PDB file of C-alpha atoms in Angstrom:
ATOM      1  CA  UNK E   1     -16.693   5.922  16.144  1.00  0.00           C
ATOM      2  CA  UNK E   2     -16.784   8.774  13.678  1.00  0.00           C
ATOM      3  CA  UNK E   3     -15.188   8.530  10.287  1.00  0.00           C
ATOM      4  CA  UNK E   4     -14.457  11.457   7.977  1.00  0.00           C
ATOM      5  CA  UNK E   5     -16.450  11.842   4.750  1.00  0.00           C
ATOM      6  CA  UNK E   6     -13.322  10.899   2.795  1.00  0.00           C
ATOM      7  CA  UNK E   7     -12.921   7.657   4.736  1.00  0.00           C
ATOM      8  CA  UNK E   8     -16.556   6.796   4.085  1.00  0.00           C
ATOM      9  CA  UNK E   9     -16.249   7.714   0.412  1.00  0.00           C
ATOM     10  CA  UNK E  10     -13.133   5.499  -0.128  1.00  0.00           C
ATOM     11  CA  UNK E  11     -14.786   2.691   1.852  1.00  0.00           C
ATOM     12  CA  UNK E  12     -18.082   2.816  -0.082  1.00  0.00           C
ATOM     13  CA  UNK E  13     -16.515   3.637  -3.480  1.00  0.00           C
ATOM     14  CA  UNK E  14     -12.951   2.292  -3.298  1.00  0.00           C
ATOM     15  CA  UNK E  15     -10.670   3.224  -6.180  1.00  0.00           C
ATOM     16  CA  UNK E  16      -8.482   0.780  -8.056  1.00  0.00           C
ATOM     17  CA  UNK E  17     -10.003  -2.395  -6.660  1.00  0.00           C
ATOM     18  CA  UNK E  18      -9.149  -5.622  -8.389  1.00  0.00           C
ATOM     19  CA  UNK E  19      -6.526  -8.057  -9.431  1.00  0.00           C
ATOM     20  CA  UNK E  20      -3.791  -7.464 -12.002  1.00  0.00           C
ATOM     21  CA  UNK E  21      -2.672 -10.604 -13.878  1.00  0.00           C
ATOM     22  CA  UNK E  22       0.317  -8.956 -15.497  1.00  0.00           C
ATOM     23  CA  UNK E  23       1.554  -6.978 -12.455  1.00  0.00           C
ATOM     24  CA  UNK E  24       5.232  -6.027 -12.320  1.00  0.00           C
ATOM     25  CA  UNK E  25       5.176  -6.128  -8.538  1.00  0.00           C
ATOM     26  CA  UNK E  26       2.838  -7.674  -5.971  1.00  0.00           C
ATOM     27  CA  UNK E  27       2.939  -6.959  -2.262  1.00  0.00           C
ATOM     28  CA  UNK E  28       0.864  -8.850   0.278  1.00  0.00           C
ATOM     29  CA  UNK E  29       0.797  -7.759   3.874  1.00  0.00           C
ATOM     30  CA  UNK E  30      -1.306  -9.214   6.681  1.00  0.00           C
ATOM     31  CA  UNK E  31      -1.882  -8.251  10.260  1.00  0.00           C
ATOM     32  CA  UNK E  32      -2.634 -11.311  12.367  1.00  0.00           C
ATOM     33  CA  UNK E  33      -3.902  -9.193  15.277  1.00  0.00           C
ATOM     34  CA  UNK E  34      -6.804  -7.625  13.364  1.00  0.00           C
ATOM     35  CA  UNK E  35      -7.092 -10.154  10.483  1.00  0.00           C
ATOM     36  CA  UNK E  36      -6.686  -7.570   7.733  1.00  0.00           C
ATOM     37  CA  UNK E  37      -4.932  -8.677   4.572  1.00  0.00           C
ATOM     38  CA  UNK E  38      -3.879  -6.304   1.805  1.00  0.00           C
ATOM     39  CA  UNK E  39      -2.605  -7.282  -1.610  1.00  0.00           C
ATOM     40  CA  UNK E  40      -1.285  -4.506  -3.860  1.00  0.00           C
ATOM     41  CA  UNK E  41      -0.390  -4.854  -7.572  1.00  0.00           C
ATOM     42  CA  UNK E  42       1.717  -2.324  -9.470  1.00  0.00           C
ATOM     43  CA  UNK E  43       2.425  -1.860 -13.149  1.00  0.00           C
ATOM     44  CA  UNK E  44       5.656   0.005 -13.866  1.00  0.00           C
ATOM     45  CA  UNK E  45       6.866   1.654 -17.109  1.00  0.00           C
ATOM     46  CA  UNK E  46       9.969   3.771 -17.278  1.00  0.00           C
ATOM     47  CA  UNK E  47      10.218   3.802 -13.467  1.00  0.00           C
ATOM     48  CA  UNK E  48       6.681   5.234 -13.157  1.00  0.00           C
ATOM     49  CA  UNK E  49       3.739   3.396 -11.554  1.00  0.00           C
ATOM     50  CA  UNK E  50       1.292   3.488 -14.445  1.00  0.00           C
ATOM     51  CA  UNK E  51      -1.364   1.368 -12.804  1.00  0.00           C
ATOM     52  CA  UNK E  52      -2.107   0.031  -9.388  1.00  0.00           C
ATOM     53  CA  UNK E  53      -4.813  -2.248  -8.001  1.00  0.00           C
ATOM     54  CA  UNK E  54      -5.548  -3.680  -4.625  1.00  0.00           C
ATOM     55  CA  UNK E  55      -7.549  -6.371  -2.869  1.00  0.00           C
ATOM     56  CA  UNK E  56      -8.149  -5.894   0.786  1.00  0.00           C
ATOM     57  CA  UNK E  57      -9.842  -8.228   3.185  1.00  0.00           C
ATOM     58  CA  UNK E  58     -10.534  -6.176   6.223  1.00  0.00           C
ATOM     59  CA  UNK E  59     -12.478  -3.426   7.933  1.00  0.00           C
ATOM     60  CA  UNK E  60     -13.681  -0.198   6.347  1.00  0.00           C
ATOM     61  CA  UNK E  61     -10.506   1.636   7.406  1.00  0.00           C
ATOM     62  CA  UNK E  62      -8.308  -0.990   5.808  1.00  0.00           C
ATOM     63  CA  UNK E  63     -10.219  -0.627   2.517  1.00  0.00           C
ATOM     64  CA  UNK E  64     -10.232   3.166   2.665  1.00  0.00           C
ATOM     65  CA  UNK E  65      -6.489   3.383   3.380  1.00  0.00           C
ATOM     66  CA  UNK E  66      -5.706   0.910   0.603  1.00  0.00           C
ATOM     67  CA  UNK E  67      -7.858   2.897  -1.834  1.00  0.00           C
ATOM     68  CA  UNK E  68      -6.274   6.252  -0.874  1.00  0.00           C
ATOM     69  CA  UNK E  69      -2.718   4.804  -1.002  1.00  0.00           C
ATOM     70  CA  UNK E  70      -3.262   3.552  -4.552  1.00  0.00           C
ATOM     71  CA  UNK E  71      -4.582   6.939  -5.603  1.00  0.00           C
ATOM     72  CA  UNK E  72      -1.501   8.608  -4.048  1.00  0.00           C
ATOM     73  CA  UNK E  73       1.093   6.455  -5.835  1.00  0.00           C
ATOM     74  CA  UNK E  74      -0.574   6.182  -9.244  1.00  0.00           C
ATOM     75  CA  UNK E  75       1.448   8.141 -11.813  1.00  0.00           C
ATOM     76  CA  UNK E  76       4.336   8.610  -9.394  1.00  0.00           C
ATOM     77  CA  UNK E  77       7.877   7.315  -9.762  1.00  0.00           C
ATOM     78  CA  UNK E  78       8.897   4.257  -7.740  1.00  0.00           C
ATOM     79  CA  UNK E  79      11.060   6.531  -5.520  1.00  0.00           C
ATOM     80  CA  UNK E  80       8.145   8.847  -4.877  1.00  0.00           C
ATOM     81  CA  UNK E  81       5.913   5.899  -4.048  1.00  0.00           C
ATOM     82  CA  UNK E  82       8.428   4.665  -1.516  1.00  0.00           C
ATOM     83  CA  UNK E  83       8.222   7.967   0.376  1.00  0.00           C
ATOM     84  CA  UNK E  84       4.513   7.477   0.964  1.00  0.00           C
ATOM     85  CA  UNK E  85       3.993   7.390   4.755  1.00  0.00           C
ATOM     86  CA  UNK E  86       1.061   6.060   6.624  1.00  0.00           C
ATOM     87  CA  UNK E  87       0.772   9.563   8.168  1.00  0.00           C
ATOM     88  CA  UNK E  88       0.277  11.062   4.669  1.00  0.00           C
ATOM     89  CA  UNK E  89      -2.437   8.483   3.930  1.00  0.00           C
ATOM     90  CA  UNK E  90      -4.232   9.339   7.218  1.00  0.00           C
ATOM     91  CA  UNK E  91      -3.948  13.104   6.473  1.00  0.00           C
ATOM     92  CA  UNK E  92      -5.314  12.560   2.963  1.00  0.00           C
ATOM     93  CA  UNK E  93      -8.309  10.816   4.474  1.00  0.00           C
ATOM     94  CA  UNK E  94      -8.822  13.675   6.964  1.00  0.00           C
ATOM     95  CA  UNK E  95      -7.892  11.469   9.861  1.00  0.00           C
ATOM     96  CA  UNK E  96      -8.629   8.032  11.289  1.00  0.00           C
ATOM     97  CA  UNK E  97      -9.639   6.913  14.742  1.00  0.00           C
ATOM     98  CA  UNK E  98      -6.591   6.044  16.832  1.00  0.00           C
ATOM     99  CA  UNK E  99      -7.425   2.363  16.924  1.00  0.00           C
ATOM    100  CA  UNK E 100      -7.469   2.239  13.147  1.00  0.00           C
ATOM    101  CA  UNK E 101      -4.112   3.933  12.438  1.00  0.00           C
ATOM    102  CA  UNK E 102      -2.566   0.440  11.962  1.00  0.00           C
ATOM    103  CA  UNK E 103      -4.629   0.095   8.788  1.00  0.00           C
ATOM    104  CA  UNK E 104      -2.684   3.001   7.272  1.00  0.00           C
ATOM    105  CA  UNK E 105       0.586   1.320   8.300  1.00  0.00           C
ATOM    106  CA  UNK E 106      -0.535  -1.794   6.400  1.00  0.00           C
ATOM    107  CA  UNK E 107      -1.199   0.341   3.288  1.00  0.00           C
ATOM    108  CA  UNK E 108       2.317   1.846   3.474  1.00  0.00           C
ATOM    109  CA  UNK E 109       3.793  -1.643   3.956  1.00  0.00           C
ATOM    110  CA  UNK E 110       1.836  -3.078   1.017  1.00  0.00           C
ATOM    111  CA  UNK E 111       3.234  -0.362  -1.302  1.00  0.00           C
ATOM    112  CA  UNK E 112       6.783  -1.106  -0.133  1.00  0.00           C
ATOM    113  CA  UNK E 113       6.258  -4.908  -0.508  1.00  0.00           C
ATOM    114  CA  UNK E 114       4.994  -4.448  -4.078  1.00  0.00           C
ATOM    115  CA  UNK E 115       7.995  -2.282  -4.986  1.00  0.00           C
ATOM    116  CA  UNK E 116      10.372  -4.779  -3.363  1.00  0.00           C
ATOM    117  CA  UNK E 117       8.778  -7.552  -5.434  1.00  0.00           C
ATOM    118  CA  UNK E 118       9.222  -5.416  -8.580  1.00  0.00           C
ATOM    119  CA  UNK E 119      12.912  -4.851  -7.731  1.00  0.00           C
ATOM    120  CA  UNK E 120      13.457  -8.549  -7.030  1.00  0.00           C
ATOM    121  CA  UNK E 121      11.776  -9.656 -10.319  1.00  0.00           C
ATOM    122  CA  UNK E 122      13.874  -7.252 -12.316  1.00  0.00           C
ATOM    123  CA  UNK E 123      17.169  -7.774 -10.495  1.00  0.00           C
ATOM    124  CA  UNK E 124      17.324  -4.108  -9.374  1.00  0.00           C
ATOM    125  CA  UNK E 125      19.560  -3.438  -6.348  1.00  0.00           C
ATOM    126  CA  UNK E 126      17.973  -1.537  -3.481  1.00  0.00           C
ATOM    127  CA  UNK E 127      18.632  -0.466   0.043  1.00  0.00           C
ATOM    128  CA  UNK E 128      16.966  -2.975   2.364  1.00  0.00           C
ATOM    129  CA  UNK E 129      16.542  -0.364   5.067  1.00  0.00           C
ATOM    130  CA  UNK E 130      14.543   1.833   2.716  1.00  0.00           C
ATOM    131  CA  UNK E 131      12.149  -1.002   2.013  1.00  0.00           C
ATOM    132  CA  UNK E 132      11.902  -2.246   5.550  1.00  0.00           C
ATOM    133  CA  UNK E 133       8.299  -2.572   6.494  1.00  0.00           C
ATOM    134  CA  UNK E 134       8.924  -3.685  10.044  1.00  0.00           C
ATOM    135  CA  UNK E 135       7.971  -7.188   8.913  1.00  0.00           C
ATOM    136  CA  UNK E 136      11.265  -9.086   8.748  1.00  0.00           C
ATOM    137  CA  UNK E 137       9.721 -11.594   6.353  1.00  0.00           C
ATOM    138  CA  UNK E 138       9.387  -8.800   3.789  1.00  0.00           C
ATOM    139  CA  UNK E 139      12.685  -6.968   4.159  1.00  0.00           C
ATOM    140  CA  UNK E 140      14.725 -10.078   5.066  1.00  0.00           C
ATOM    141  CA  UNK E 141      17.043  -8.415   7.481  1.00  0.00           C
ATOM    142  CA  UNK E 142      17.560  -8.908  11.168  1.00  0.00           C
ATOM    143  CA  UNK E 143      16.310  -6.123  13.463  1.00  0.00           C
ATOM    144  CA  UNK E 144      17.850  -7.751  16.525  1.00  0.00           C
TER     145      UNK E 144
END
């Protein structure tokens, strides 16, 4: 399995790793099939994500996609962060093997979950569909 140089770089030197005790929003997403768990912390000031940290328990691709996703949302507005797609993360990493694409989906979901937590903590109304991660426990609405 061949990984791009960017994937290897973000795996070996992940950006924004750590815990944030005073986070404004925390999103935790797990994938039972592969055992990957991502926890993302965001700090928000004036609707801008001023800081972001992550802890990921998982494979190299999970760590690389978490790292890249944090780099891509740092300094962006909440709305911009919500438009981050797993496809954009994969492209920024110069591709991922097909069997590792789900890691990028987890990264996108972790961002959405952290934003949802921020909205919930601050009583901010939001469109549930926009924050739907495909995990009904997160978005709280019925897909059936």
